[in-house]
Amino acid sequence: MKDVAALASVSNMTVSNVVNGRAGTVGEETRRRVERAMAELGFHPNFGARALRAQHSRTLGFLLRDESEAFLGDPFTSLMIAGVGDVLRDYDRMLLIQTVRSDGEPERLLDPVLRSQIDGAFVYTSGAPELRRWYIDRLGEIGLPFVVFDEILDSSDTLSVRGAERDAASALTTHLLEQGHERIAFIAAREPWVVLEQRRLGHVDALHGAGIDPSSELYLREATDWQPEIGGQMTRELMRLDRPPTAIMGGSDALAVGALQALAELDIRVPEDVAVTGYDDANYAAWVRPALTTVHVPVYEMGRVAAELLLAEIEGRPLDARQIVLPLQLVVRDST
Amino acid sequence: MKDVAALASVSNMTVSNVVNGRAGTVGEETRRRVERAMAELGFHPNFGARALRAQHSRTLGFLLRDESEAFLGDPFTSLMIAGVGDVLRDYDRMLLIQTVRSDGEPERLLDPVLRSQIDGAFVYTSGAPELRRWYIDRLGEIGLPFVVFDEILDSSDTLSVRGAERDAASALTTHLLEQGHERIAFIAAREPWVVLEQRRLGHVDALHGAGIDPSSELYLREATDWQPEIGGQMTRELMRLDRPPTAIMGGSDALAVGALQALAELDIRVPEDVAVTGYDDANYAAWVRPALTTVHVPVYEMGRVAAELLLAEIEGRPLDARQIVLPLQLVVRDST
DNA sequence: TTGTAGGCGTTATCAG
DNA sequence: CTGATAACGCCTACAA
């Protein structure tokens, strides 16, 4: 910077003012001289120095803790990050990704925060409620702005974004009930996941609403992961029941795909004999046959909304709401 | 830091030595005192200050320029980032994502580099060859270590990672030839994409090897994107030909899924009447019916390899090779 | 083994 | 509108 200053025969401060486009503090002619000098020398402000002095980095952090290995590879997660990333790009901010394995030290997730490397954080964590709670509390103590995803917070001023999972699951179940189904199974993985609990609750809500008692033999959650094979296994198990279900709700699209496959192998027609629904509306939900009835979860949009929210908070703009719940859309296709 | 120093009754320097675990420069007893003080005060070294002074940030950048909007949402890209991210996590480094829209200023992609915000870069760019070239040259000038993906570089010491696309496409075509197919169509999107050119070349290689001249009416590339619908359109077009193909190779799985759908609607059996192949081996390739024969592209692995490569370079470890070409695996399923 | 002095590149403050 | 000065928090070099 001092080279630029020298070349343009001005002081450091003037260069700084030009770089930061501080209006009305620098003469038109001087600005031009400085700009020319910057171009000539290929000057770019040093990030570390700026962060040190200005106490902010124009960088936001995505803090991610997931169970699986290729966590970031999860389409859900990456679409969320894409939403965040797209908005940040428009606001000219950068995104830092920090992740911890579920078998690593959880505190490490907060490193960028503790080191003042970021100006705000997006928090997307799996795992035990206590841990999730701990992260939120800790971040609150630290006082850095942050948004959490999928967390159900009452009477708190923590920023959060989530989908109306319970309502949507209820709507999906109601859709099935309206088709005349009464024995509706619900299959899922065993992994703890708040969102899934909500889906289950919504499902039960709707059953109760129709005066049906959820049967425990129709609620399978034996699996360890969300692969279709597991969905197939659970489906076979269900169809061996004395009174098999007439509809199977998958806790995710992948599980539903497995159900579809298993039913095809058993020569059971979908939707004539048994209806199947997914959840998430992954791209392939429309591509399998029969195309899956499912619930569209606007993950990308959630990322965008969260980013807008956090940026508004950071830039001191007024917020309409601190907790945002996005509606989910029922998508009826051919499997029901 | 000075607070810690005060509390432990030592100098700043001693605290710094403890933080950085510099061996043998600090007494056992002193270290303990300092550590206690750090814990008590919740001390964490300031990132900006360290980056400024040390001239490195332990952060690597993923520089991404893509045509589409939700660029990061592309499963390909995000799996690659996941691979990179997983390795960096093991090496205790962070990942900064920088992106530019195709309609934005391309130079902005290099901002983190120019500002010394990162210690190295992963470069994944779409677009005209000149621009891609420009990025590589510019990064070379700057002198920061970087790896590029999917770039075919000869006689250069630029680090790069790519798949053996041409070989795999050739193998896939050969597989079809061995099944007795002679009229093999190739459909793709028009978007410029180096990888696709390679796939096409491999396809042609195999045809030539079998003494077949690639027919231009069997090479469709009219589409604007990679959605299945487009693959369906092209398939219908192909089947209207006087001598329709007996096999259709999709430039990607999504296109192949579209072909599958179109053929089903035309009551053409796959693979009996027409064989179909995809490319990429996306998760759904195994889930559609008939399950797609395709080529597995180890994107996640590519990310990992690139990260290992770049880290070795940065940390000054010796490199076996600077240009890495990963083999791709032919995956034969039910559509051929 | 520990301490002191100085500077990394920027920006805030305040004087001119 | 512009410039001098100090400080941000840490680390390198050298001294004790």
XYZ file of C-alpha atoms in Angstrom, chain A residues 44-49 51-52 55 57 59 68-73 75 78-79 81-82 85-86 89-90 92 94-101 108 111-112 114-117 227-229 254 257 261 283-284 286-289 300 304, chain B residues 44-49 51-52 55 57 59 69-73 75 78-79 81-82 85-86 89-90 92-101 108 111-112 114-117 227-229 254 257 261 283-284 286-289 300 304:
112
model
C -4.820 -5.627 -3.514
C -5.408 -4.967 0.149
C -3.972 -7.611 2.416
C -6.660 -9.657 3.991
C -4.962 -10.439 7.273
C -4.052 -6.889 7.959
C -9.103 -8.361 9.393
C -6.731 -7.510 12.195
C -12.111 -6.510 13.311
C -13.322 -10.283 7.583
C -16.292 -13.842 5.610
C -21.484 -39.489 7.694
C -18.109 -39.358 6.062
C -18.729 -37.499 2.845
C -21.027 -35.186 4.742
C -20.602 -32.341 2.315
C -21.567 -34.697 -0.443
C -27.290 -33.309 -1.644
C -24.721 -28.990 -0.454
C -27.868 -27.390 -1.773
C -24.588 -24.291 1.094
C -25.292 -23.376 -2.498
C -23.119 -19.154 -1.244
C -25.230 -17.552 -3.926
C -21.682 -13.772 -3.564
C -24.226 -11.059 -4.248
C -19.629 -9.676 -1.856
C -16.942 -15.086 1.287
C -17.855 -18.405 2.775
C -15.622 -20.460 4.990
C -16.523 -24.070 5.570
C -15.625 -25.616 8.873
C -16.527 -29.199 9.612
C -15.969 -31.733 12.312
C -16.447 -35.440 12.228
C -13.220 -27.492 16.971
C -12.524 -22.429 16.014
C -13.151 -19.884 13.280
C -13.090 -18.073 18.530
C -10.268 -16.857 16.367
C -12.370 -14.057 14.952
C -11.938 -15.444 11.516
C -29.938 -46.245 1.468
C -32.704 -47.683 -0.726
C -31.676 -51.228 0.202
C -34.158 -42.800 -1.009
C -37.139 -45.757 -3.849
C -38.036 -51.678 -5.850
C -34.123 -34.864 -8.334
C -34.606 -38.568 -8.893
C -39.490 -37.546 -10.532
C -37.304 -39.968 -12.470
C -38.060 -43.294 -10.882
C -41.112 -45.227 -12.025
C -31.631 -24.184 -1.496
C -30.754 -18.213 0.780
C -7.716 -18.220 21.222
C -5.125 -16.710 18.933
C -6.503 -14.054 16.654
C -6.703 -15.215 13.095
C -6.069 -11.909 11.378
C -3.038 -11.103 13.418
C -2.237 -14.385 9.110
C -0.740 -10.936 8.893
C 1.961 -14.799 5.962
C -3.731 -18.639 6.936
C -6.930 -21.850 4.681
C -27.155 -20.482 -10.898
C -27.136 -22.982 -8.068
C -23.644 -24.009 -9.152
C -22.700 -25.374 -5.786
C -25.814 -27.473 -5.836
C -23.874 -32.983 -7.230
C -20.350 -30.653 -4.248
C -18.942 -34.146 -4.117
C -15.752 -30.150 -2.542
C -16.671 -32.838 -0.069
C -13.116 -30.761 2.613
C -12.659 -34.163 4.179
C -10.262 -31.441 7.891
C -7.755 -34.168 8.568
C -6.537 -29.199 10.177
C -7.001 -26.628 7.466
C -10.026 -24.661 6.450
C -11.743 -24.269 3.149
C -12.846 -20.975 1.692
C -15.284 -21.045 -1.178
C -15.072 -18.301 -3.740
C -17.398 -18.268 -6.706
C -18.241 -16.043 -9.608
C -21.218 -16.122 -11.871
C -13.048 -11.611 -8.822
C -9.583 -12.083 -4.997
C -8.745 -14.390 -2.105
C -4.563 -11.573 -4.454
C -5.404 -10.593 -0.911
C -3.303 -13.389 0.505
C -6.304 -14.815 2.177
C -32.174 -32.100 -17.908
C -33.786 -35.468 -18.706
C -36.479 -33.736 -20.788
C -29.567 -37.331 -16.531
C -32.711 -41.080 -17.857
C -38.374 -42.312 -20.344
C -26.818 -42.184 -7.275
C -30.037 -42.533 -9.231
C -28.829 -47.569 -10.115
C -32.344 -46.611 -9.084
C -34.080 -46.019 -12.377
C -35.500 -48.985 -14.299
C -15.226 -37.395 -4.414
C -9.386 -36.025 -2.069
